[in-house]
């Protein structure tokens, strides 16, 4: 999965972690890995702090840098302790910082111009602290209630548009840091044909980072280049290459904080009361920070899984990040989350476990004490260049590379969300994304096949073996029972398409002078329905009634299960637990309408004389033994030898498959004038199922000994019997083949 982090993904050429070292040597290795991670984290945190506290907040950038470095240290300490990945490293990360920077800039700009600078800082610090608290609450609840899988259902174009907009904010913020101008002022300057030298230097440094990363293939390239070039530039003053104070006068170093200024931005809250009404107006942006933190954790965890080739518990990552943000809320820090690249770098450096992360976190906390001195190590063009590098990286991943992964419609949605967020803020962009995603989902659902199968009784029969004359009649008139097996979620568009299918079937039956007697809608594979679909089902019931067709709903095995799907429509139709039960009732009704005598009790001799030569039937009946079986009496048992077959003269019996770990499963039902047990009888296999009388039945039995005597005494009668069995099995096989074809 494509991931969002503060630099490019770790190179696949990076060597995999070596086997864990033991004792003092292993601890020393973990400590050295932790110090390297602290160096990398420190470099990125400098840029993050400068970005968030830029523009009107630039006089307090040193306090912002201290807050960013301290936030990274505290978050790494807690993630190293609580994360499911033992080598986890965290802190402020690219997507979250982009949103936080936009939030801080917006709050500062909305603070009245005549208000003192400390008021703008207090408002921004309060908004950032509220965002960190919101992130703590959202991530903690998501982890506690195991909602990671739910959050994965956020439409991916919305995520891509969100992160692309974050990349735009990074680029815009970096340009403002380098030039010292607002976005509007910088545009006017560029239109006038002038480009600030610091901005050109930032662009050059960003390009140098791209080249260094391509050549070295390591995440360590960026911080190494930051401190080497920054240190060389800063050292140029004492060495006499640059006039003393020239860098700060030119705006190439972060401005010094006013005397007595707060060490951390949140300390301003002890001196100035924030504007609560102003903060409430930025509630959507505050919540956006928490939402981006959640998305970043999901994306980074997925990327980390691919890198280390192991599973990561996303719910636990939410809990760990929620805990870290709770601690950061108490100290007024910046919202933080699991970092992909720094965690992957820890694994590549060979960190054995949590020690390297603990060392890195502790080292960052100590470096935070260096505050103003540390900020001078990275001049603003270099910090801006690093942020430009990260911003262009996000735009490359979420706009350029996304063009190959999305359809045209999805990519246009990504562009629209990105543009709307940049122009009007995160709330508008997310609202557009969710609305567009819902509309797209509804259209996709409407286009999705709602009909699993459409068939008739000719193609699909109930699980009832009927007399051969009844079966022939049902097969001939089978088109008068129409079956529609539905699937998915039913809403207005789908219910209208169902009604069209039913109307077409009714019209076809009327045109062929064979009116449809029953319409069966099977809901077994339906997941739910909205109110419009329920209304549509009610109208469909009225339409079937007007055409004289019986409407049957099936697939509701539990009492009341159909209420949530059909509601009032249930009162307009007959409801059965299974399709087979509903189809059986429709078969019975059709036979009655066609004048078939379902109650006829023909003598076994008369019945067999209809199925085979009368002389052979008379000889066969003489070899049969008759018994009246009371209801619930066992006729044969599953697993017993198949030493007899049964002719059901009248009554009703059912064939059950018995299992030791499940309730009995009804396979089929046989009515009068049908044969049972013939397959095992002729193959010699043990009984595959048990046969039980549902009601009083007259059963005639042919034993294997009787069959052998019949073969020797009257071979013609035995041959006629075998032809009867073959014809019965062939009819059942033909119907089974048609059912298989209909269910494809």
XYZ file of C-alpha atoms in Angstrom:
744
model
C 0.000 0.000 0.000
C 1.200 3.509 -0.695
C 2.067 5.223 2.551
C 2.258 8.766 3.851
C 5.253 9.759 5.901
C 7.845 12.470 6.145
C 10.173 11.147 3.453
C 10.320 8.575 0.709
C 9.842 4.894 1.559
C 12.900 3.046 2.789
C 15.000 1.659 -0.026
C 14.512 -1.979 -0.788
C 18.266 -2.207 -1.151
C 18.676 -1.505 2.559
C 19.949 -4.653 4.291
C 17.526 -6.564 6.457
C 18.069 -6.606 10.238
C 20.848 -8.843 11.441
C 20.366 -11.490 14.133
C 19.969 -10.049 17.633
C 23.207 -9.373 19.441
C 23.697 -10.400 23.042
C 24.855 -8.674 26.210
C 26.782 -5.423 26.310
C 27.506 -5.426 22.577
C 23.797 -5.691 21.773
C 22.873 -2.900 24.188
C 25.592 -0.682 22.734
C 24.309 -1.361 19.225
C 20.746 -0.464 20.252
C 22.003 2.723 21.890
C 23.906 3.748 18.751
C 20.851 3.020 16.588
C 18.776 5.135 18.968
C 21.205 8.063 18.726
C 21.116 7.930 14.923
C 17.309 7.919 15.046
C 17.381 10.879 17.430
C 19.569 12.767 14.938
C 17.120 12.061 12.097
C 14.062 12.880 14.212
C 15.679 16.092 15.440
C 16.299 17.282 11.886
C 12.728 16.707 10.793
C 11.322 18.229 13.973
C 13.237 21.458 13.345
C 11.452 21.800 10.022
C 8.074 20.877 11.494
C 8.382 23.438 14.280
C 9.422 26.183 11.875
C 6.526 25.317 9.546
C 3.818 25.375 12.219
C 5.111 28.613 13.766
C 5.643 30.659 10.621
C 4.041 33.813 9.284
C 2.524 35.809 12.121
C 3.837 33.234 14.599
C 7.426 33.445 13.277
C 8.669 35.481 16.283
C 7.944 32.404 18.408
C 9.447 29.857 15.990
C 12.184 28.948 18.477
C 9.534 27.922 21.004
C 7.783 26.000 18.227
C 10.972 24.135 17.360
C 11.422 23.224 21.026
C 7.817 21.975 21.185
C 8.239 19.877 18.021
C 11.459 18.232 19.211
C 10.017 17.589 22.676
C 6.810 16.156 21.141
C 8.891 13.776 19.041
C 10.851 12.669 22.113
C 7.793 12.047 24.299
C 5.851 10.308 21.515
C 8.809 8.043 20.683
C 9.263 7.104 24.348
C 5.614 6.104 24.717
C 5.328 4.361 21.353
C 8.514 2.414 22.039
C 6.821 1.228 25.245
C 3.262 0.529 24.069
C 3.386 -0.170 20.306
C 2.796 -3.644 18.892
C 6.013 -3.111 16.867
C 8.947 -3.280 19.269
C 11.085 -0.944 17.154
C 8.418 1.741 16.712
C 9.431 5.386 16.450
C 6.889 8.199 16.422
C 6.375 11.932 16.682
C 4.977 14.727 14.529
C 4.721 13.452 10.969
C 4.253 15.007 7.554
C 0.462 14.751 6.918
C -0.502 15.711 10.472
C 1.943 18.608 10.575
C 0.618 19.925 7.261
C -2.890 20.117 8.718
C -1.613 21.479 12.038
C 0.365 24.181 10.214
C -2.716 25.211 8.242
C -4.696 25.291 11.503
C -2.103 27.447 13.293
C -1.784 29.826 10.342
C -5.552 30.192 10.058
C -6.021 30.864 13.760
C -3.168 33.390 13.802
C -4.536 35.165 10.732
C -8.030 35.294 12.280
C -6.686 36.943 15.426
C -7.366 40.711 15.198
C -4.424 42.610 13.748
C -4.402 45.043 16.655
C -4.050 42.210 19.188
C -0.574 41.722 20.698
C 1.595 38.962 19.193
C 1.235 36.910 22.371
C -2.541 36.764 21.791
C -2.038 35.181 18.376
C 0.385 32.691 19.936
C -2.063 31.839 22.727
C -4.894 31.268 20.235
C -2.696 29.061 18.029
C -1.315 27.124 21.009
C -4.838 26.495 22.318
C -5.991 25.279 18.879
C -2.994 22.962 18.535
C -3.493 21.588 22.052
C -7.190 21.016 21.318
C -6.198 19.192 18.114
C -3.784 16.982 20.046
C -6.518 16.243 22.607
C -8.977 15.381 19.801
C -6.386 13.058 18.269
C -5.864 11.402 21.647
C -9.595 10.843 22.092
C -10.237 9.585 18.544
C -7.221 7.280 18.438
C -7.827 5.965 21.943
C -11.493 5.171 21.268
C -10.663 3.623 17.890
C -8.106 1.366 19.546
C -10.252 0.512 22.573
C -13.267 -0.424 20.437
C -11.125 -2.020 17.698
C -12.341 0.277 14.938
C -9.276 0.054 12.708
C -11.127 -2.176 10.253
C -14.020 0.320 10.137
C -11.738 3.264 9.382
C -10.314 1.314 6.446
C -13.666 1.851 4.715
C -12.945 5.564 4.231
C -12.999 5.945 0.421
C -9.432 5.952 -0.847
C -9.941 8.935 -3.220
C -10.927 10.959 -0.144
C -7.707 9.908 1.595
C -5.642 10.695 -1.500
C -7.229 14.127 -1.941
C -6.714 14.852 1.741
C -3.020 13.961 1.616
C -2.460 15.768 -1.684
C -3.888 18.917 -0.089
C -1.529 18.367 2.834
C 1.346 18.300 0.346
C 0.136 21.626 -1.088
C 0.104 23.144 2.388
C 3.642 21.906 2.987
C 4.872 23.512 -0.223
C 3.037 26.766 0.529
C 4.304 26.836 4.114
C 7.874 26.127 3.049
C 7.762 28.979 0.533
C 6.513 31.312 3.254
C 9.287 30.221 5.651
C 11.976 30.816 3.048
C 10.675 34.145 1.764
C 9.199 35.536 4.963
C 6.105 36.484 2.947
C 2.518 35.310 3.032
C 1.244 33.260 0.107
C -0.549 36.290 -1.384
C 2.520 38.528 -0.989
C 4.766 35.882 -2.510
C 2.470 35.521 -5.540
C 2.569 39.281 -6.116
C 6.349 39.228 -5.866
C 6.646 36.387 -8.363
C 4.221 38.112 -10.755
C 6.458 41.153 -10.627
C 9.314 38.986 -11.913
C 11.269 38.903 -8.658
C 12.090 35.750 -6.702
C 13.483 35.963 -3.151
C 17.001 34.592 -2.981
C 16.123 32.473 0.062
C 13.300 30.794 -1.887
C 15.671 29.951 -4.729
C 18.113 28.536 -2.181
C 15.306 26.434 -0.663
C 14.393 25.047 -4.083
C 18.053 24.255 -4.755
C 18.360 22.463 -1.424
C 15.181 20.459 -2.088
C 16.661 19.360 -5.412
C 19.909 18.451 -3.631
C 17.905 16.266 -1.239
C 16.299 14.443 -4.164
C 19.718 13.781 -5.711
C 21.277 12.714 -2.402
C 18.412 10.370 -1.630
C 18.616 8.834 -5.110
C 22.363 8.304 -4.837
C 22.569 7.124 -1.224
C 19.231 5.340 -1.018
C 18.943 6.048 2.724
C 16.582 8.082 4.902
C 19.726 9.317 6.695
C 20.681 11.411 3.646
C 18.197 14.219 4.392
C 19.236 15.034 8.007
C 22.937 14.585 7.164
C 22.658 17.111 4.345
C 20.609 19.473 6.532
C 23.196 19.669 9.302
C 26.285 19.567 7.065
C 25.165 22.420 4.791
C 23.475 24.283 7.618
C 26.523 23.991 9.830
C 28.799 25.149 7.000
C 26.559 28.141 6.318
C 26.329 29.125 9.982
C 30.090 28.644 10.440
C 30.750 31.059 7.592
C 30.038 34.042 9.889
C 32.657 33.389 12.605
C 35.167 32.387 9.917
C 34.749 35.776 8.256
C 33.208 34.623 4.995
C 29.931 36.385 5.846
C 29.519 39.598 7.782
C 28.400 39.074 11.414
C 24.603 39.111 11.715
C 24.138 39.090 7.945
C 22.265 35.762 7.915
C 19.778 36.831 10.575
C 19.328 40.275 9.033
C 18.607 38.639 5.681
C 16.000 36.370 7.321
C 18.058 33.219 6.781
C 17.895 32.329 10.475
C 14.811 32.005 12.621
C 14.106 35.270 14.449
C 15.047 35.491 18.102
C 12.189 35.243 20.520
C 11.309 38.425 22.435
C 12.882 38.696 25.859
C 10.786 36.829 28.375
C 9.006 34.885 25.635
C 7.578 31.446 26.450
C 9.873 28.436 26.252
C 6.980 26.408 24.836
C 4.025 27.855 22.886
C 1.519 26.476 25.397
C 3.165 28.566 28.146
C 1.497 31.617 26.565
C -1.826 30.280 27.851
C -0.720 31.125 31.388
C -0.324 34.780 30.400
C -3.068 35.388 27.831
C -6.567 33.939 27.653
C -7.337 32.444 24.223
C -10.345 33.585 22.204
C -12.850 30.765 22.738
C -15.275 31.943 20.041
C -12.461 32.032 17.512
C -11.378 28.511 18.483
C -14.935 27.188 18.084
C -15.021 28.545 14.537
C -11.974 26.375 13.774
C -13.510 23.189 15.215
C -13.597 21.412 11.809
C -9.884 22.076 11.270
C -9.125 20.896 14.810
C -11.004 17.656 14.165
C -9.246 17.336 10.804
C -5.918 16.957 12.634
C -7.314 13.947 14.517
C -8.746 12.440 11.333
C -5.471 12.789 9.447
C -3.603 11.220 12.374
C -5.908 8.183 12.175
C -5.418 7.842 8.411
C -1.663 8.270 8.785
C -1.506 5.434 11.318
C -3.420 3.089 8.995
C -1.264 3.943 5.985
C 2.010 3.852 7.911
C 1.159 0.575 9.639
C 0.361 -1.002 6.256
C 3.623 0.296 4.793
C 5.578 -0.935 7.796
C 3.993 -4.388 7.494
C 5.184 -4.575 3.899
C 8.690 -3.440 4.882
C 9.279 -5.793 7.827
C 7.121 -8.615 6.388
C 5.199 -9.065 9.625
C 1.753 -8.259 10.977
C 1.105 -5.116 13.017
C -1.918 -4.726 15.294
C -3.488 -1.498 13.996
C -5.881 -1.305 16.960
C -2.970 -1.402 19.376
C -1.210 1.287 17.339
C -4.266 3.481 17.776
C -4.170 2.882 21.524
C -0.438 3.605 21.735
C -0.742 6.815 19.708
C -3.784 7.823 21.758
C -1.708 7.430 24.917
C 1.148 9.445 23.405
C -1.183 12.261 22.374
C -2.760 12.310 25.824
C 0.690 12.988 27.310
C 1.383 15.613 24.643
C -1.928 17.320 25.402
C -0.826 17.785 29.003
C 2.364 19.585 27.888
C 0.828 21.452 24.944
C 2.709 19.435 22.328
C 1.981 18.737 18.668
C -0.204 15.828 17.538
C 1.930 12.774 16.785
C 1.624 9.277 15.380
C 3.610 6.206 14.346
C 6.256 7.144 11.756
C 6.811 4.746 8.873
C 10.274 5.788 7.762
C 11.843 6.246 11.170
C 10.412 2.927 12.408
C 11.599 1.179 9.230
C 14.995 2.842 9.639
C 15.199 1.478 13.199
C 14.559 -2.021 11.850
C 17.162 -1.567 9.109
C 19.737 -0.327 11.618
C 19.355 -3.638 13.434
C 17.566 -2.421 16.557
C 16.700 -5.470 18.646
C 13.662 -4.170 20.464
C 12.347 -1.249 22.439
C 15.749 -0.013 23.687
C 16.649 1.876 20.507
C 13.316 3.722 20.549
C 13.693 4.584 24.225
C 17.200 5.947 23.596
C 15.983 7.976 20.611
C 13.078 9.427 22.613
C 15.274 10.309 25.592
C 17.880 11.920 23.326
C 15.219 14.056 21.613
C 13.931 15.227 24.996
C 17.470 16.302 25.920
C 17.980 18.019 22.561
C 14.764 19.960 23.125
C 16.554 21.743 25.963
C 18.989 23.170 23.391
C 16.048 25.017 21.744
C 17.322 28.338 20.313
C 20.898 27.113 19.841
C 19.731 24.065 17.886
C 17.468 26.163 15.659
C 20.483 28.104 14.387
C 22.016 24.903 12.991
C 19.510 24.882 10.146
C 18.999 28.216 8.330
C 15.493 28.880 7.058
C 16.246 28.116 3.363
C 17.496 24.695 4.424
C 14.494 24.060 6.680
C 12.213 25.288 3.904
C 14.034 23.112 1.373
C 13.518 20.036 3.546
C 9.802 20.821 3.881
C 9.559 21.444 0.126
C 11.171 18.043 -0.412
C 8.547 16.401 1.791
C 5.695 18.392 0.242
C 6.719 17.601 -3.335
C 7.097 13.962 -2.268
C 3.492 13.886 -1.073
C 2.275 15.570 -4.259
C 4.227 13.054 -6.320
C 2.706 10.112 -4.480
C -0.870 11.370 -4.197
C -1.282 13.305 -7.448
C 1.258 12.074 -9.995
C 1.480 8.378 -9.099
C -2.211 8.279 -8.113
C -3.138 9.001 -11.736
C -2.057 5.451 -12.604
C -3.954 3.817 -9.745
C -7.333 5.524 -10.010
C -9.976 5.577 -12.690
C -10.586 8.888 -14.458
C -13.619 9.621 -12.295
C -11.778 8.784 -9.071
C -8.763 10.865 -10.070
C -10.963 13.857 -10.889
C -12.491 13.451 -7.441
C -8.992 13.467 -5.898
C -8.182 16.708 -7.734
C -11.492 18.292 -6.734
C -11.048 17.406 -3.055
C -7.483 18.687 -3.068
C -8.474 21.985 -4.727
C -11.457 22.487 -2.438
C -9.399 21.882 0.700
C -6.682 24.285 -0.439
C -9.254 26.956 -1.285
C -11.893 26.545 1.434
C -10.419 24.290 4.101
C -10.545 20.668 5.155
C -14.218 20.559 6.130
C -15.405 21.493 2.630
C -13.051 19.040 0.975
C -13.984 16.146 3.210
C -17.691 16.928 2.801
C -17.299 16.851 -0.984
C -15.331 13.622 -0.788
C -17.854 11.836 1.384
C -20.838 13.033 -0.656
C -19.145 12.076 -3.921
C -18.117 8.723 -2.485
C -21.683 8.029 -1.324
C -23.099 8.958 -4.721
C -20.480 6.839 -6.465
C -21.231 3.939 -4.133
C -24.962 4.242 -4.782
C -24.401 4.247 -8.542
C -22.082 1.252 -8.282
C -24.640 -0.613 -6.170
C -27.376 0.209 -8.670
C -25.219 -1.203 -11.452
C -24.225 -4.279 -9.483
C -26.184 -7.459 -10.242
C -29.105 -7.658 -7.817
C -30.395 -10.908 -9.288
C -28.488 -14.100 -8.592
C -30.799 -16.246 -10.728
C -34.075 -15.912 -12.582
C -35.715 -19.263 -13.316
C -38.970 -21.193 -13.361
C -40.289 -24.458 -11.930
C -39.138 -26.174 -15.119
C -35.564 -25.430 -14.100
C -35.750 -25.718 -10.323
C -37.948 -27.990 -8.210
C -38.653 -28.196 -4.529
C -37.152 -30.999 -2.479
C -40.313 -33.108 -2.896
C -40.389 -36.300 -4.959
C -43.873 -36.383 -6.478
C -45.780 -39.003 -8.463
C -44.544 -39.194 -12.021
C -47.775 -37.832 -13.519
C -47.665 -34.834 -11.193
C -43.999 -34.250 -11.976
C -44.718 -34.325 -15.719
C -47.529 -31.837 -15.255
C -45.352 -29.481 -13.200
C -42.586 -29.695 -15.753
C -44.978 -28.898 -18.593
C -46.532 -25.946 -16.759
C -43.386 -24.914 -14.874
C -43.187 -21.462 -16.492
C -46.243 -20.479 -14.442
C -44.081 -20.425 -11.302
C -41.341 -17.801 -11.610
C -38.425 -17.644 -9.159
C -36.179 -14.628 -8.560
C -33.216 -15.101 -6.209
C -32.090 -11.656 -5.035
C -28.808 -10.508 -3.501
C -27.093 -7.485 -1.952
C -28.696 -4.381 -0.470
C -32.037 -3.291 -1.867
C -32.822 0.386 -2.318
C -35.025 2.446 -4.584
C -33.171 1.889 -7.854
C -32.841 -1.836 -7.247
C -36.473 -2.328 -6.203
C -37.566 -0.630 -9.437
C -35.422 -3.049 -11.457
C -36.936 -6.003 -9.560
C -40.416 -4.714 -10.394
C -39.428 -4.468 -14.070
C -38.277 -8.112 -14.050
C -41.534 -9.289 -12.466
C -43.665 -7.230 -14.853
C -41.783 -8.696 -17.800
C -42.439 -12.228 -16.518
C -46.143 -11.513 -16.011
C -46.423 -9.968 -19.469
C -44.637 -12.925 -21.076
C -46.989 -15.384 -19.385
C -50.034 -13.453 -20.537
C -48.705 -13.271 -24.108
C -48.136 -17.037 -24.187
C -51.622 -17.684 -22.772
C -49.984 -19.297 -19.766
C -50.513 -16.740 -16.988
C -48.051 -16.745 -14.135
C -49.616 -18.369 -11.070
C -46.882 -17.534 -8.526
C -43.915 -15.205 -8.191
C -41.272 -16.198 -5.643
C -38.718 -13.657 -4.394
C -35.935 -15.327 -2.436
C -34.178 -12.984 0.047
C -31.644 -15.405 1.476
C -28.672 -13.459 0.014
C -30.154 -9.995 0.682
C -28.298 -7.989 3.353
C -30.889 -5.264 3.926
C -33.241 -2.749 2.349
C -34.094 0.913 2.745
C -37.570 2.395 3.122
C -37.940 3.016 -0.625
C -37.289 -0.669 -1.342
C -39.879 -1.686 1.250
C -42.401 0.611 -0.415
C -41.454 -0.872 -3.777
C -42.093 -4.395 -2.478
C -45.550 -3.326 -1.260
C -46.380 -1.906 -4.694
C -45.111 -5.113 -6.288
C -47.468 -7.146 -4.091
C -50.381 -4.993 -5.224
C -49.350 -5.464 -8.858
C -49.175 -9.265 -8.524
C -52.575 -9.316 -6.850
C -54.034 -7.298 -9.731
C -52.628 -9.863 -12.201
C -53.922 -12.805 -10.176
C -50.419 -14.033 -9.330
C -49.489 -15.309 -5.913
C -46.518 -13.434 -4.349
C -44.234 -15.443 -2.079
C -41.255 -14.189 -0.060
C -38.684 -16.766 1.057
C -35.344 -16.786 2.857
C -36.366 -15.657 6.364
C -35.480 -18.575 8.661
C -36.052 -16.688 11.950
C -39.226 -15.143 13.261
C -39.243 -11.422 12.477
C -36.122 -11.649 10.295
C -37.987 -10.138 7.371
C -39.201 -7.075 9.246
C -35.961 -5.127 8.780
C -35.858 -5.995 5.072
C -39.489 -5.751 3.990
C -41.463 -4.104 6.782
C -45.141 -3.609 5.792
C -44.652 -5.553 2.547
C -44.684 -8.760 4.588
C -48.424 -8.345 5.136
C -49.003 -8.368 1.377
C -47.391 -11.757 0.634
C -46.814 -15.257 1.956
C -43.521 -15.787 3.791
C -41.514 -19.021 4.097
C -38.223 -19.823 5.793
C -36.606 -21.379 2.701
C -37.017 -21.237 -1.044
C -37.821 -24.953 -1.152
C -40.685 -24.580 1.321
C -42.179 -21.685 -0.600
C -41.755 -23.513 -3.898
C -43.434 -26.633 -2.502
C -46.475 -24.587 -1.516
C -46.627 -23.038 -4.995
C -46.314 -26.482 -6.622
C -49.231 -27.784 -4.560
C -51.347 -24.763 -5.473
C -50.525 -25.112 -9.192
C -51.388 -28.815 -9.173
C -54.729 -28.013 -7.555
C -55.369 -25.279 -10.136
C -54.551 -27.746 -12.934
C -57.008 -30.301 -11.555
C -54.487 -32.880 -10.367
C -55.829 -35.192 -7.673
C -53.225 -34.876 -4.933
C -55.357 -36.878 -2.468
C -55.751 -39.952 -4.707
C -54.721 -43.180 -3.013
C -54.230 -45.665 -5.791
C -53.504 -49.262 -4.863
C -49.863 -50.164 -5.295
C -50.712 -52.573 -8.054
C -52.673 -49.986 -10.013
C -49.884 -47.446 -9.547
C -47.100 -49.807 -10.678
C -49.245 -50.904 -13.631
C -49.088 -47.272 -14.830
C -45.271 -47.287 -14.629
C -44.469 -50.751 -16.062
C -46.199 -53.548 -17.983
C -49.279 -54.675 -15.986
C -48.194 -58.334 -15.961
C -44.768 -57.398 -14.604
C -46.407 -55.116 -12.021
C -48.625 -57.964 -10.832
C -45.619 -60.278 -10.457
C -43.651 -57.606 -8.612
C -46.456 -56.789 -6.151
C -46.582 -60.432 -5.202
C -42.950 -60.178 -4.034
C -43.556 -57.039 -1.896
C -44.453 -56.873 1.789
C -46.789 -54.130 2.999
C -46.724 -52.156 6.235
C -48.536 -49.099 7.544
C -45.957 -46.814 9.136
C -47.214 -44.394 11.815
C -45.996 -40.756 11.928
C -42.368 -40.220 13.092
C -41.614 -43.926 12.659
C -38.182 -44.812 11.248
C -38.358 -46.672 7.930
C -34.600 -47.148 7.468
C -31.529 -45.891 9.282
C -28.499 -44.064 7.905
C -25.429 -46.314 7.743
C -27.439 -49.566 7.764
C -27.051 -52.112 4.889
C -29.122 -51.244 1.798
C -30.897 -54.615 1.726
C -34.298 -53.332 0.595
C -36.057 -50.591 -1.405
C -39.422 -49.005 -0.667
C -42.519 -48.153 -2.690
C -44.552 -45.404 -0.962
C -48.179 -46.123 -1.926
C -49.563 -43.109 -0.062
C -48.515 -40.768 2.741
C -45.456 -38.595 3.138
C -41.905 -39.494 4.204
C -38.742 -37.426 4.563
C -35.105 -38.298 3.991
C -32.737 -36.919 6.661
C -28.955 -36.743 6.827
C -27.849 -37.226 10.422
C -24.651 -35.718 11.836
C -23.184 -36.000 15.315
C -22.330 -32.283 15.529
C -25.320 -30.700 13.748
C -29.120 -30.950 13.723
C -30.705 -33.399 11.261
C -30.701 -32.045 7.710
C -33.785 -32.708 5.591
C -32.579 -33.701 2.125
C -35.838 -34.509 0.356
C -39.461 -35.416 0.904
C -41.279 -38.205 -0.932
C -45.044 -38.380 -1.451
C -47.272 -41.295 -2.389
C -46.523 -43.238 -5.583
C -42.766 -42.682 -5.355
C -39.741 -44.939 -4.861
C -37.228 -44.547 -2.003
C -33.895 -46.225 -1.314
C -33.374 -47.538 -4.819
C -29.864 -46.125 -5.359
C -28.162 -47.904 -2.472
C -30.249 -50.998 -3.077
C -28.800 -51.475 -6.555
C -25.259 -50.245 -5.803
C -24.879 -52.118 -2.501
C -23.658 -48.994 -0.662
C -24.768 -48.451 2.981
C -27.748 -46.189 3.591
C -26.673 -42.583 2.978
C -29.585 -41.137 4.958
C -32.456 -42.053 7.244
C -36.084 -42.188 6.092
C -38.820 -41.164 8.558
C -42.589 -41.022 8.077
C -43.983 -37.477 8.370
C -47.521 -38.818 8.447
C -49.208 -42.203 8.275
C -47.821 -43.941 5.191
C -48.368 -47.198 3.381
C -44.933 -48.609 2.524
C -44.282 -51.688 0.351
C -40.846 -53.254 0.724
C -38.785 -55.274 -1.760
C -35.939 -57.161 -0.110
C -32.759 -58.262 -1.826
C -33.757 -61.928 -1.459
C -37.113 -61.168 -3.103
C -35.341 -59.417 -5.971
C -33.040 -62.412 -6.522
C -36.059 -64.739 -6.629
C -37.784 -62.377 -9.071
C -34.756 -62.449 -11.353
C -34.740 -66.241 -11.412
C -38.516 -66.757 -11.568
C -39.496 -63.930 -13.966
C -36.547 -62.163 -15.640
C -38.917 -59.980 -17.700
C -40.547 -58.584 -14.550
C -37.096 -57.971 -12.986
C -36.005 -56.157 -16.152
C -39.171 -54.017 -16.059
C -38.388 -53.111 -12.451
C -34.845 -52.135 -13.377
C -36.182 -49.978 -16.228
C -38.528 -48.254 -13.761
C -35.623 -47.494 -11.420
C -33.395 -46.309 -14.275
C -36.173 -44.025 -15.571
C -36.739 -42.613 -12.083
C -33.031 -41.934 -11.560
C -32.703 -40.477 -15.065
C -35.594 -38.077 -14.446
C -34.017 -36.936 -11.184
C -30.620 -36.537 -12.835
C -32.135 -34.522 -15.696
C -33.824 -32.184 -13.238
C -30.631 -31.897 -11.198
C -28.687 -30.939 -14.326
C -31.249 -28.281 -15.183
C -31.053 -26.935 -11.632
C -27.268 -26.745 -11.824
C -27.500 -24.881 -15.134
C -30.138 -22.501 -13.731
C -28.027 -21.728 -10.647
C -24.938 -20.726 -12.627
